[in-house]
Coordinates of C-alpha atoms in Angstrom, one line a residue:
M1 CA 19.3 15.2 5.4
I2 CA 20.0 18.5 3.6
S3 CA 22.0 16.8 0.9
L4 CA 19.3 14.1 0.3
K5 CA 16.6 16.8 0.1
N6 CA 18.7 19.0 -2.2
E7 CA 19.4 16.0 -4.5
F8 CA 15.7 15.2 -4.6
L9 CA 14.8 18.9 -5.4
E10 CA 17.5 18.9 -8.1
N11 CA 15.9 15.9 -9.7
I12 CA 12.5 17.5 -9.6
H13 CA 13.9 20.7 -11.2
N14 CA 15.7 18.8 -14.0
Q15 CA 12.7 16.7 -14.9
F16 CA 9.7 19.0 -14.3
G17 CA 10.8 22.6 -14.2
S18 CA 11.5 25.4 -11.8
L19 CA 10.6 25.3 -8.1
Q20 CA 9.4 27.9 -5.7
K21 CA 9.2 27.4 -1.9
L22 CA 5.7 28.3 -0.5
K23 CA 5.4 30.8 2.3
N24 CA 5.3 29.7 6.0
S25 CA 6.8 26.3 5.3
Q26 CA 10.2 24.8 4.9
S27 CA 8.8 21.7 3.1
L28 CA 6.2 22.9 0.6
Y29 CA 7.2 23.6 -3.0
S30 CA 5.3 24.8 -6.1
V31 CA 6.7 23.2 -9.3
N32 CA 6.6 24.7 -12.8
Q33 CA 4.4 27.7 -12.1
D34 CA 2.2 25.6 -9.7
A35 CA 1.6 22.8 -12.2
F36 CA 1.8 20.7 -9.1
R37 CA 3.0 20.8 -5.5
I38 CA 5.3 18.7 -3.5
Y39 CA 5.5 18.3 0.3
I40 CA 8.9 16.8 1.4
R41 CA 9.5 15.1 4.7
Y42 CA 12.6 13.3 5.9
S43 CA 13.3 10.6 8.6
K44 CA 16.2 8.6 9.8
I45 CA 15.7 4.8 9.8
H46 CA 14.8 3.5 13.3
G47 CA 15.3 -0.1 14.4
G48 CA 16.4 -1.1 11.0
D49 CA 13.0 -1.2 9.4
R50 CA 10.9 1.9 10.1
C51 CA 10.8 5.7 9.7
F52 CA 8.8 8.3 11.5
F53 CA 7.3 11.5 10.0
G54 CA 5.2 14.4 11.1
L55 CA 2.8 15.9 8.5
R56 CA 1.6 19.3 9.5
E57 CA -2.1 19.8 9.1
K58 CA -1.7 23.3 7.8
D59 CA 0.8 22.1 5.2
L60 CA -1.6 19.4 4.0
R61 CA -4.3 22.1 3.6
E62 CA -2.0 23.8 1.0
L63 CA -2.2 20.6 -1.1
E64 CA -6.0 20.4 -1.2
G65 CA -7.7 21.1 -4.6
R66 CA -4.4 20.8 -6.5
L67 CA -2.3 18.1 -8.1
S68 CA 0.0 17.4 -5.1
F69 CA 2.3 14.8 -3.8
I70 CA 3.7 13.9 -0.4
C71 CA 7.4 12.9 -0.8
L72 CA 8.9 10.8 2.0
L73 CA 12.7 10.5 2.1
W74 CA 15.2 8.5 4.1
E75 CA 18.8 7.5 3.8
G76 CA 19.6 4.5 1.6
Q77 CA 16.5 4.8 -0.5
E78 CA 16.9 3.4 -4.0
K79 CA 13.9 5.6 -5.1
P80 CA 11.9 8.3 -3.3
L81 CA 8.5 7.4 -2.0
I82 CA 6.0 9.8 -3.8
L83 CA 2.4 9.6 -2.6
P84 CA -0.4 11.3 -4.6
F85 CA -2.2 13.4 -2.0
S86 CA -5.5 12.7 -3.7
D87 CA -5.1 9.0 -2.8
F88 CA -4.9 9.7 0.9
E89 CA -6.9 13.0 1.2
D90 CA -10.1 11.3 2.5
V91 CA -8.1 9.3 5.0
F92 CA -6.5 12.4 6.5
N93 CA -9.8 14.2 6.5
N94 CA -11.4 11.5 8.6
V95 CA -8.9 11.5 11.4
D96 CA -7.6 14.3 13.7
P97 CA -4.0 15.3 14.0
A98 CA -2.1 15.1 17.2
E99 CA -2.1 17.9 19.7
D100 CA 0.9 19.5 18.0
G101 CA -1.1 19.9 14.8
Q102 CA 0.7 17.0 13.0
Y103 CA -0.4 13.8 11.6
K104 CA 1.9 11.1 12.8
V105 CA 2.8 8.6 10.2
Q106 CA 5.3 5.8 9.9
I107 CA 6.9 3.7 7.1
F108 CA 7.4 0.0 7.8
M109 CA 9.8 -1.8 5.5
Q110 CA 8.9 -5.5 5.7
E111 CA 9.7 -8.6 3.8
Y112 CA 6.2 -8.7 2.3
G113 CA 6.1 -5.0 1.3
T114 CA 6.4 -1.4 2.4
E115 CA 3.5 0.1 4.4
L116 CA 2.4 3.5 5.4
Y117 CA 0.9 3.7 8.8
I118 CA -1.3 6.8 9.6
A119 CA -2.1 7.1 13.3
R120 CA -5.8 6.6 14.0
A121 CA -6.4 5.5 10.4
G122 CA -4.5 2.3 9.7
R123 CA -2.0 0.8 7.3
F124 CA -1.7 1.1 3.5
N125 CA 0.6 -0.7 1.1
V126 CA 2.8 1.8 -0.8
D127 CA 5.1 -0.4 -2.9
S128 CA 3.7 1.0 -6.1
Y129 CA 4.6 4.6 -5.2
F130 CA 8.4 4.4 -5.3
G131 CA 10.1 6.5 -8.0
F132 CA 9.1 9.3 -10.3
E133 CA 6.7 7.2 -12.4
E134 CA 3.6 8.3 -10.4
L135 CA 4.5 11.9 -11.0
L136 CA 4.9 11.3 -14.7
K137 CA 1.7 9.4 -15.0
Q138 CA -0.3 12.2 -13.4
I139 CA 1.2 15.2 -15.0
E140 CA 1.7 13.9 -18.5
P141 CA -1.6 13.8 -20.3
T142 CA -0.2 11.8 -23.2
I143 CA 0.7 8.9 -20.9
S144 CA -2.1 6.4 -21.0
K145 CA -3.7 5.4 -17.7
V146 CA -3.7 1.8 -16.7
N147 CA -7.1 0.1 -16.9
T148 CA -8.1 -0.3 -13.3
E149 CA -11.3 -2.2 -14.0
F150 CA -10.0 -5.6 -12.9
N151 CA -12.4 -8.2 -11.8
H152 CA -12.1 -10.4 -8.7
S153 CA -10.3 -13.3 -10.4
Q154 CA -7.8 -11.0 -12.1
V155 CA -6.8 -9.4 -8.9
Q156 CA -6.4 -12.9 -7.3
T157 CA -4.2 -13.9 -10.3
L158 CA -2.0 -10.8 -9.8
L159 CA -1.6 -11.3 -6.1
G160 CA -0.8 -15.0 -6.6
E161 CA 1.8 -14.2 -9.2
I162 CA 3.4 -11.5 -7.0
G163 CA 3.7 -13.9 -4.1
S164 CA 5.1 -16.6 -6.4
L165 CA 7.7 -14.3 -7.8
R166 CA 8.7 -13.4 -4.2
G167 CA 9.3 -17.1 -3.4
F168 CA 6.1 -18.0 -1.6
H169 CA 3.8 -21.0 -2.0
I170 CA 0.3 -19.7 -3.1
W171 CA -3.1 -20.8 -1.8
I172 CA -6.2 -20.0 -3.8
P173 CA -9.7 -21.4 -2.8
T174 CA -10.5 -24.6 -4.7
D175 CA -13.6 -23.1 -6.4
D176 CA -11.7 -20.0 -7.6
R177 CA -8.8 -21.8 -9.3
E178 CA -10.4 -22.4 -12.7
K179 CA -11.4 -18.7 -12.9
L180 CA -7.8 -17.3 -12.6
D181 CA -6.9 -15.2 -15.6
W182 CA -3.5 -16.3 -16.9
S183 CA -3.6 -13.9 -19.8
I184 CA -2.6 -10.9 -17.5
V185 CA 0.6 -12.5 -16.1
Q186 CA 3.8 -13.8 -17.7
H187 CA 3.9 -17.0 -15.8
Q188 CA 1.4 -19.6 -14.5
F189 CA 2.2 -20.1 -10.9
E190 CA 1.6 -23.3 -9.1
V191 CA -1.3 -23.4 -6.6
S192 CA -0.8 -25.3 -3.3
L193 CA -3.1 -28.3 -3.0
S194 CA -3.4 -28.0 0.8
L195 CA -2.9 -25.6 3.7
P196 CA -0.3 -26.1 6.4
N197 CA -1.4 -28.0 9.5
V198 CA -3.9 -25.9 11.5
S199 CA -7.0 -26.7 13.6
K200 CA -10.1 -27.7 11.7
G201 CA -11.8 -24.5 12.9
A202 CA -9.0 -22.4 11.5
E203 CA -8.8 -24.4 8.2
R204 CA -12.5 -23.7 7.7
Y205 CA -11.9 -20.0 7.6
L206 CA -8.5 -20.0 5.9
S207 CA -9.6 -22.2 3.0
K208 CA -12.0 -19.5 1.9
I209 CA -9.4 -16.6 1.9
D210 CA -8.9 -15.3 -1.6
V211 CA -5.1 -15.5 -1.7
I212 CA -2.6 -16.7 0.9
W213 CA 1.2 -16.5 0.8
I214 CA 2.9 -19.4 2.6
E215 CA 6.6 -19.3 3.4
R216 CA 8.5 -22.2 1.7
G217 CA 10.1 -24.6 4.2
S218 CA 8.5 -23.3 7.3
N219 CA 4.9 -23.3 6.2
K220 CA 4.3 -20.0 8.0
F221 CA 1.4 -17.8 6.8
K222 CA 3.2 -14.6 5.5
A223 CA 0.1 -12.7 4.2
L224 CA -3.6 -13.2 3.7
Y225 CA -5.5 -11.2 1.0
E226 CA -9.2 -10.6 0.7
V227 CA -10.4 -9.0 -2.6
E228 CA -13.6 -7.0 -1.8
H229 CA -14.7 -6.3 -5.3
S230 CA -18.4 -6.0 -4.7
T231 CA -18.8 -7.4 -1.2
P232 CA -18.5 -5.1 1.8
V233 CA -15.1 -4.3 3.2
Y234 CA -16.5 -5.0 6.7
S235 CA -17.2 -8.7 5.8
G236 CA -13.5 -9.2 4.8
L237 CA -12.4 -7.7 8.1
L238 CA -14.7 -9.9 10.0
R239 CA -13.2 -13.0 8.3
F240 CA -9.8 -11.8 9.2
N241 CA -10.8 -11.1 12.8
D242 CA -12.2 -14.6 13.2
I243 CA -8.8 -16.0 12.0
Y244 CA -6.9 -13.6 14.2
L245 CA -8.9 -14.5 17.3
L246 CA -8.1 -18.2 16.7
S247 CA -4.5 -17.3 17.3
V248 CA -3.4 -18.4 13.8
P249 CA 0.1 -16.9 13.3
V250 CA -0.2 -14.5 10.4
E251 CA 2.2 -11.7 9.7
R252 CA 0.0 -9.6 7.5
F253 CA -3.7 -9.2 6.6
A254 CA -4.7 -7.1 3.6
I255 CA -8.0 -5.9 2.1
V256 CA -7.8 -5.3 -1.6
S257 CA -10.4 -3.1 -3.3
K258 CA -11.1 -0.1 -5.5
E259 CA -9.4 3.2 -4.7
E260 CA -12.7 4.8 -3.7
R261 CA -13.1 2.3 -0.9
R262 CA -9.8 3.3 0.8
S263 CA -11.6 5.7 3.2
V264 CA -14.3 3.1 3.9
F265 CA -11.5 0.7 5.0
A266 CA -10.0 3.4 7.2
R267 CA -13.4 3.9 8.9
Q268 CA -14.1 0.2 9.3
I269 CA -10.7 -0.9 10.6
N270 CA -11.0 1.7 13.3
R271 CA -14.2 0.1 14.7
P272 CA -13.8 -0.8 18.4
T273 CA -14.1 -4.5 17.6
F274 CA -10.9 -4.5 15.5
R275 CA -9.1 -2.2 17.8
R276 CA -9.7 -4.4 20.8
S277 CA -8.7 -7.6 18.9
G278 CA -5.5 -6.0 17.6
L279 CA -6.4 -6.6 13.9
F280 CA -6.2 -2.8 13.4
E281 CA -2.4 -3.0 14.0
I282 CA -1.6 -5.6 11.3
C283 CA -4.2 -5.1 8.5
T284 CA -3.4 -3.0 5.5
F285 CA -5.2 -1.8 2.3
F286 CA -4.3 -2.1 -1.4
N287 CA -6.2 -0.7 -4.3
Y288 CA -6.1 -2.5 -7.6
I289 CA -3.6 -0.2 -9.2
N290 CA -1.2 -0.8 -6.2
V291 CA -1.4 -4.5 -7.0
Y292 CA -0.9 -4.0 -10.8
N293 CA 2.0 -1.6 -10.4
W294 CA 3.7 -3.9 -7.8
Y295 CA 3.5 -6.7 -10.3
Q296 CA 4.9 -4.6 -13.1
K297 CA 7.8 -3.4 -11.0
L298 CA 8.6 -7.0 -10.0
I299 CA 8.6 -8.1 -13.6
K300 CA 10.8 -5.1 -14.6
N301 CA 13.3 -5.8 -11.9
I302 CA 13.5 -9.5 -12.8
S303 CA 14.1 -8.8 -16.4
K304 CA 17.1 -6.5 -15.7

């Protein structure tokens, strides 16, 4: 752990300037005369696919009002996971820490993506936060910001292309197919003409889901995505809940929306209805930039 942390700190120092450890913490650092702050946590890998972290409430308070990042490290990482604190600040503010004063969080490394689980808040996809790119984008004013004003059909197109690049069959509702924006992706993926065999009741709900990833060969539903561009997050969760209660085997449900609706998702997914059904445990949130960055990283890796 010490060598991994020291290697990370050395990389920060070499790229961004001097570091100073903050008082009363072994994990908080000010970088380049407090240009930004980093909070470093480490975990071993448990069960082959998850990590456990404790984030102290009083440490997170030192990140408020500043450009800050939560840096999660574990052995065997290709790139560190660097989370902009501002993206998750509202989520932490809307839940209470455990009795020991720490927020309990987990990282799940799954075939369909990497997820951050915050106890009492929910799951959030974090695939776009690996590496130092997010730091560079936020602290370098000369680096242009990606346009996040995607429309509903563009987000469907990106999600479909990501799934296709990962080897899945893609379902898009019939009425939405002509609206897909092929100008924002490098390849035009093939859209499945039918869904795997399910009950008529389940098919009625599934056929309206914005994007579905289907495993080739087995016809398993790997992931369902609802893009809530202007419609309420709650309505997407209700559609997912209907499917979940019909016992349709789905590995992951995901709400995709604007960043400012992340805290809305966290509140809604914690409603008693979704906790009782179990949807709370397997539904995650993406913002539009998560999706765009995920696609860009896939394209970059493929071209290497």
